[in-house]
Short mmCIF file of C-alpha atoms and ligand atoms in Angstrom, two decimals:
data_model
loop_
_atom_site.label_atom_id
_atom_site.label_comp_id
_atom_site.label_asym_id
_atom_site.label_seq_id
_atom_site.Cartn_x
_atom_site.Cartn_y
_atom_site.Cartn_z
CA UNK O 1 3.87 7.98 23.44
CA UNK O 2 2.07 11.54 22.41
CA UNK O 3 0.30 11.61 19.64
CA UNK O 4 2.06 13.92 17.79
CA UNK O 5 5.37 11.72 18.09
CA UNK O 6 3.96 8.96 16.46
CA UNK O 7 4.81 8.21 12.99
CA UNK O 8 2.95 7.83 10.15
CA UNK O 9 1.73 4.13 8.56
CA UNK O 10 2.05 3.17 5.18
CA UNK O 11 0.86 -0.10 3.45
CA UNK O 12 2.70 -1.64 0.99
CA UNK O 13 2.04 -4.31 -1.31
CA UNK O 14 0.70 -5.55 -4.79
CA UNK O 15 -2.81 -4.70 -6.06
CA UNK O 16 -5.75 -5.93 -4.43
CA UNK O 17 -3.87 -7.35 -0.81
CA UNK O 18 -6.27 -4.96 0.60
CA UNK O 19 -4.28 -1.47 0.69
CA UNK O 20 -7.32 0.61 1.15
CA UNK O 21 -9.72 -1.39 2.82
CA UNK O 22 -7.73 -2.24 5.53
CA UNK O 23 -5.90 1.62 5.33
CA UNK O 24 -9.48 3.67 5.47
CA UNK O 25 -10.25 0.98 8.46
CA UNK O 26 -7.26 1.24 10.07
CA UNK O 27 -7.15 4.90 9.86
CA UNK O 28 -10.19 4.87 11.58
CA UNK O 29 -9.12 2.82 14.63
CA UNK O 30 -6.31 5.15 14.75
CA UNK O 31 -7.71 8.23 14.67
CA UNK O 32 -5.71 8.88 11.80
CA UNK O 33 -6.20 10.20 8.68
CA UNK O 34 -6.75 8.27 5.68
CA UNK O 35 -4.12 8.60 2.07
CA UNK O 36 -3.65 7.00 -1.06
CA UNK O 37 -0.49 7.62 -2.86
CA UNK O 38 -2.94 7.15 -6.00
CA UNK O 39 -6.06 9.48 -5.41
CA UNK O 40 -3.63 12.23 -4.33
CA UNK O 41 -1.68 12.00 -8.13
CA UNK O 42 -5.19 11.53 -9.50
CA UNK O 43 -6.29 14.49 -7.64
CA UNK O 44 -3.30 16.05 -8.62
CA UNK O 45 -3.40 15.75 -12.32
CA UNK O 46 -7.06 15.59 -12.70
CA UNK O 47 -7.60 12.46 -14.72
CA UNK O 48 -7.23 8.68 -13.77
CA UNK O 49 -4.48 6.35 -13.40
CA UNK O 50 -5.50 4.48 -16.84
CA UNK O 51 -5.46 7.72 -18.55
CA UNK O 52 -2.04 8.61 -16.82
CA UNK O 53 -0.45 5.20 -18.00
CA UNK O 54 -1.92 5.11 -21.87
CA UNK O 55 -1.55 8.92 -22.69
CA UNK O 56 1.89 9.63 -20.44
CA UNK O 57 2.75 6.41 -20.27
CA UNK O 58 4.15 4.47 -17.32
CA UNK O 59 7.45 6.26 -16.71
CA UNK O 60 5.49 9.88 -16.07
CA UNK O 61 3.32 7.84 -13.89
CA UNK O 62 5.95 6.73 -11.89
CA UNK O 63 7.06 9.90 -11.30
CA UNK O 64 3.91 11.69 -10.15
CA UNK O 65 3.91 8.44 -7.68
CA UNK O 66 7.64 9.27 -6.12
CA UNK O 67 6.52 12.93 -5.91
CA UNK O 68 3.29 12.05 -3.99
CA UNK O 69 4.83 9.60 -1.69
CA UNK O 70 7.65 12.25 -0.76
CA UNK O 71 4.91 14.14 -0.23
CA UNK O 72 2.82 12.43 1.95
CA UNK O 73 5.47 10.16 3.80
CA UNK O 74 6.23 13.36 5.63
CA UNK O 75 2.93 14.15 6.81
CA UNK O 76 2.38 12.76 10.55
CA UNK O 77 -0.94 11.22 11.84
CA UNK O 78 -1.69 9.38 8.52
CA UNK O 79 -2.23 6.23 7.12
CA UNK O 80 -1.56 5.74 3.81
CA UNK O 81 -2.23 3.47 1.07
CA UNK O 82 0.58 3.27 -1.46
CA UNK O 83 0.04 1.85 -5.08
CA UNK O 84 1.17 -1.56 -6.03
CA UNK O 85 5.04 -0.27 -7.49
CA UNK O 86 5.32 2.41 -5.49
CA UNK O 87 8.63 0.61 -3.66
CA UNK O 88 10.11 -0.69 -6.32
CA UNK O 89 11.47 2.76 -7.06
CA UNK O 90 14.80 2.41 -4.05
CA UNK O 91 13.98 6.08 -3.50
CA UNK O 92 10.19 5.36 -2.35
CA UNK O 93 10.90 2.45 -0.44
CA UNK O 94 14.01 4.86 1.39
CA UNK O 95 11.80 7.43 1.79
CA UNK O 96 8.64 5.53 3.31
CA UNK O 97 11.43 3.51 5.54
CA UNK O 98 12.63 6.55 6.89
CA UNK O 99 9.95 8.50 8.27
CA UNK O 100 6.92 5.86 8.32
CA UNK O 101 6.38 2.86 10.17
CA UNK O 102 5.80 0.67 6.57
CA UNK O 103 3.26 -2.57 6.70
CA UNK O 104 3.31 -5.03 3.81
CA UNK O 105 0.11 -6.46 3.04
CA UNK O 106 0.38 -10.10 1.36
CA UNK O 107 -2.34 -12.18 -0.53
CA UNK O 108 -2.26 -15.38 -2.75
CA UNK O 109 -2.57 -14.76 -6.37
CA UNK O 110 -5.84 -16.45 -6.84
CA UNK O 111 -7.25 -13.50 -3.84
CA UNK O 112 -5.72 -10.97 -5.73
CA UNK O 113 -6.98 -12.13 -9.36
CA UNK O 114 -10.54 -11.83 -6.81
CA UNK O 115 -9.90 -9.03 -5.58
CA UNK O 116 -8.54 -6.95 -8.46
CA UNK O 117 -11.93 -8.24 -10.69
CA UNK O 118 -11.72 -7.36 -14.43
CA UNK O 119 -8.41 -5.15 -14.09
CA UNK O 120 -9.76 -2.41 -16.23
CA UNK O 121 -8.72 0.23 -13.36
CA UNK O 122 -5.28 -1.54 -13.36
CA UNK O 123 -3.68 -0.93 -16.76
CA UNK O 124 -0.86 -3.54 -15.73
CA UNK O 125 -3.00 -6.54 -15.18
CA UNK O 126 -5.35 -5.20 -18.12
CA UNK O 127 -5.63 -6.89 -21.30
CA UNK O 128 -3.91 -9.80 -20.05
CA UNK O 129 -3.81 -13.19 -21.97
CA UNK O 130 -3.19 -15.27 -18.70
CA UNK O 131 -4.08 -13.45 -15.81
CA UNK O 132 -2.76 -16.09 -13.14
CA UNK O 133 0.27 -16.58 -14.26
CA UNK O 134 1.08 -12.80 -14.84
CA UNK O 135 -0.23 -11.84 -11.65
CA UNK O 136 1.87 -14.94 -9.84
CA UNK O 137 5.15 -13.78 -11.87
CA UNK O 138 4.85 -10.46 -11.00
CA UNK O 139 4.51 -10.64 -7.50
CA UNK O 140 7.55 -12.88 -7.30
CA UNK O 141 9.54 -10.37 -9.23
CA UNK O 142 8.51 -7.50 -7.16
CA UNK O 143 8.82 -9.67 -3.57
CA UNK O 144 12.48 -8.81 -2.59
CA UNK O 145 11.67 -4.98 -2.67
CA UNK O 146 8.33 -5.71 -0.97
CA UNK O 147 10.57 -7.38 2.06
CA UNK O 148 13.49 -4.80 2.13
CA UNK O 149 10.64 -1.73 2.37
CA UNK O 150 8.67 -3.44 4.88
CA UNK O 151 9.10 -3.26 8.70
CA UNK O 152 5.94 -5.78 9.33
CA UNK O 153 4.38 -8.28 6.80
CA UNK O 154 0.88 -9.05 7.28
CA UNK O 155 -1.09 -11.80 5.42
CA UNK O 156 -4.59 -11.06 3.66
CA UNK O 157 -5.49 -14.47 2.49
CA UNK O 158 -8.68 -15.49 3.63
CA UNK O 159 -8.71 -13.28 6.50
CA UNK O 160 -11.95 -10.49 7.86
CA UNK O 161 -10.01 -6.92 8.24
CA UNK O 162 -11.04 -7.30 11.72
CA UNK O 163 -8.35 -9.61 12.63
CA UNK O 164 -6.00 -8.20 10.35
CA UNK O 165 -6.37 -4.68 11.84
CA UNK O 166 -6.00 -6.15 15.43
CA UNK O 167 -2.99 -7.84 14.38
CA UNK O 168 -1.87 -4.53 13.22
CA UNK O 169 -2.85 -2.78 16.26
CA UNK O 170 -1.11 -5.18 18.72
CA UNK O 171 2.19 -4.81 17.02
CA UNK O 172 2.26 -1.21 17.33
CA UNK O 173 1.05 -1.75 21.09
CA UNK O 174 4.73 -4.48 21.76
CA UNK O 175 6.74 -3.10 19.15
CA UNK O 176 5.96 0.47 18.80
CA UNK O 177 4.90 1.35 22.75
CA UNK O 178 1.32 2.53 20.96
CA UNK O 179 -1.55 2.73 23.33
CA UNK O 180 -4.56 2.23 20.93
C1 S3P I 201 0.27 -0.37 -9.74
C2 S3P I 201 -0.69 -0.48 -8.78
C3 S3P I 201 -1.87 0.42 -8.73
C4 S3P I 201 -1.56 1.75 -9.43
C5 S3P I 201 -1.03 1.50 -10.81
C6 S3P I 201 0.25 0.66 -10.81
C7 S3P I 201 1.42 -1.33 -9.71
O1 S3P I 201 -2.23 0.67 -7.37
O2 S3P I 201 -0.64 2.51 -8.70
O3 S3P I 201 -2.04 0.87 -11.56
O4 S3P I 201 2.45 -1.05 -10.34
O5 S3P I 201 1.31 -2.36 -9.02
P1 S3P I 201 -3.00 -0.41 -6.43
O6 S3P I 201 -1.97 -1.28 -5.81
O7 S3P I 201 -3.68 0.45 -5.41
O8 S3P I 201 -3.95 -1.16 -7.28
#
């Protein structure tokens, strides 16, 4: 398959399964071109996602997000990290389903909480009395639009990116016809 017939990737998934670690690296083994649904609003609107959620609030937010994911989920030749709700909107997830091959990155909770560290740059996990349990409810609440936006899930837990980009890499290879 050429190149330029080859669709673009897009992770999905909650915060901290490893989005842009694994997106940047993947990218890379691609010869893609790295994307994050939020740097391009943040680049967009000139201030951070915090500020975005506490002085727009959350329903702006989301907004900016579906515009920058119709946006990019056009665009061949990338790979692009999408924030943690970007699919929960039916529209995204139709969108991303439609012209991107769409990978949804899973972790446990307790990785996550790990991962994600104090939560100040996430304003929905900030300031949260019990962080386990919110981060555990939440992910179960957003899991069914996870699953219907996602044409491969890949596990995180406990795993190098190595392995997880080679798992990556060899589905493309049976499923896709990629030659990487
Ligand atoms: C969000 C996830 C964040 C960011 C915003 C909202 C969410 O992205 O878009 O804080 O709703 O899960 P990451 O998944 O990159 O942390």
């Amino acid at each position: 398959m050429k190149a330029e017939e080859r669709r673009s990737i897009a992770l999905i998934g909650f915060m901290g399964v490893g989005k842009t670690t694994i997106g940047r690296r993947l990218a890379r083994r691609l010869d893609y071109q790295f994307a994050d649904s939020d740097a391009e609003i943040v680049r967009r609107k000139g201030c951070t996602v915090s500020q975005l959620f506490s002085e727009h609030g959350e329903p702006a937010f989301r907004r900016m997000e579906s515009e920058a994911i119709a946006a990019l989920a056009v665009r061949s030749g990338l790979v692009i990290s999408t924030g943690g709700g970007a699919v929960i909107a039916p529209e995204n997830a139709a969108i991303l389903l439609a012209h991107c091959l769409t990978i949804w990155l899973t972790a446990s909770p307790g990785v996550v909480l790990k991962r994600v560290g104090n939560a100040e740059t996430r304003p929905l996990l900030a300031n949260s009395g019990d962080p386990y349990t919110h981060v555990r409810q939440l992910m179960k609440l957003r899991e069914p639009q996870y699953q219907a936006a996602a044409h491969l899930r890949v596990d995180t837990t406990d795993r190098r990116p190595e392995a997880i980009i080679e798992e990556i890499v060899e589905w493309l290879r049976q499923e896709e016809g990629w030659e990487n």
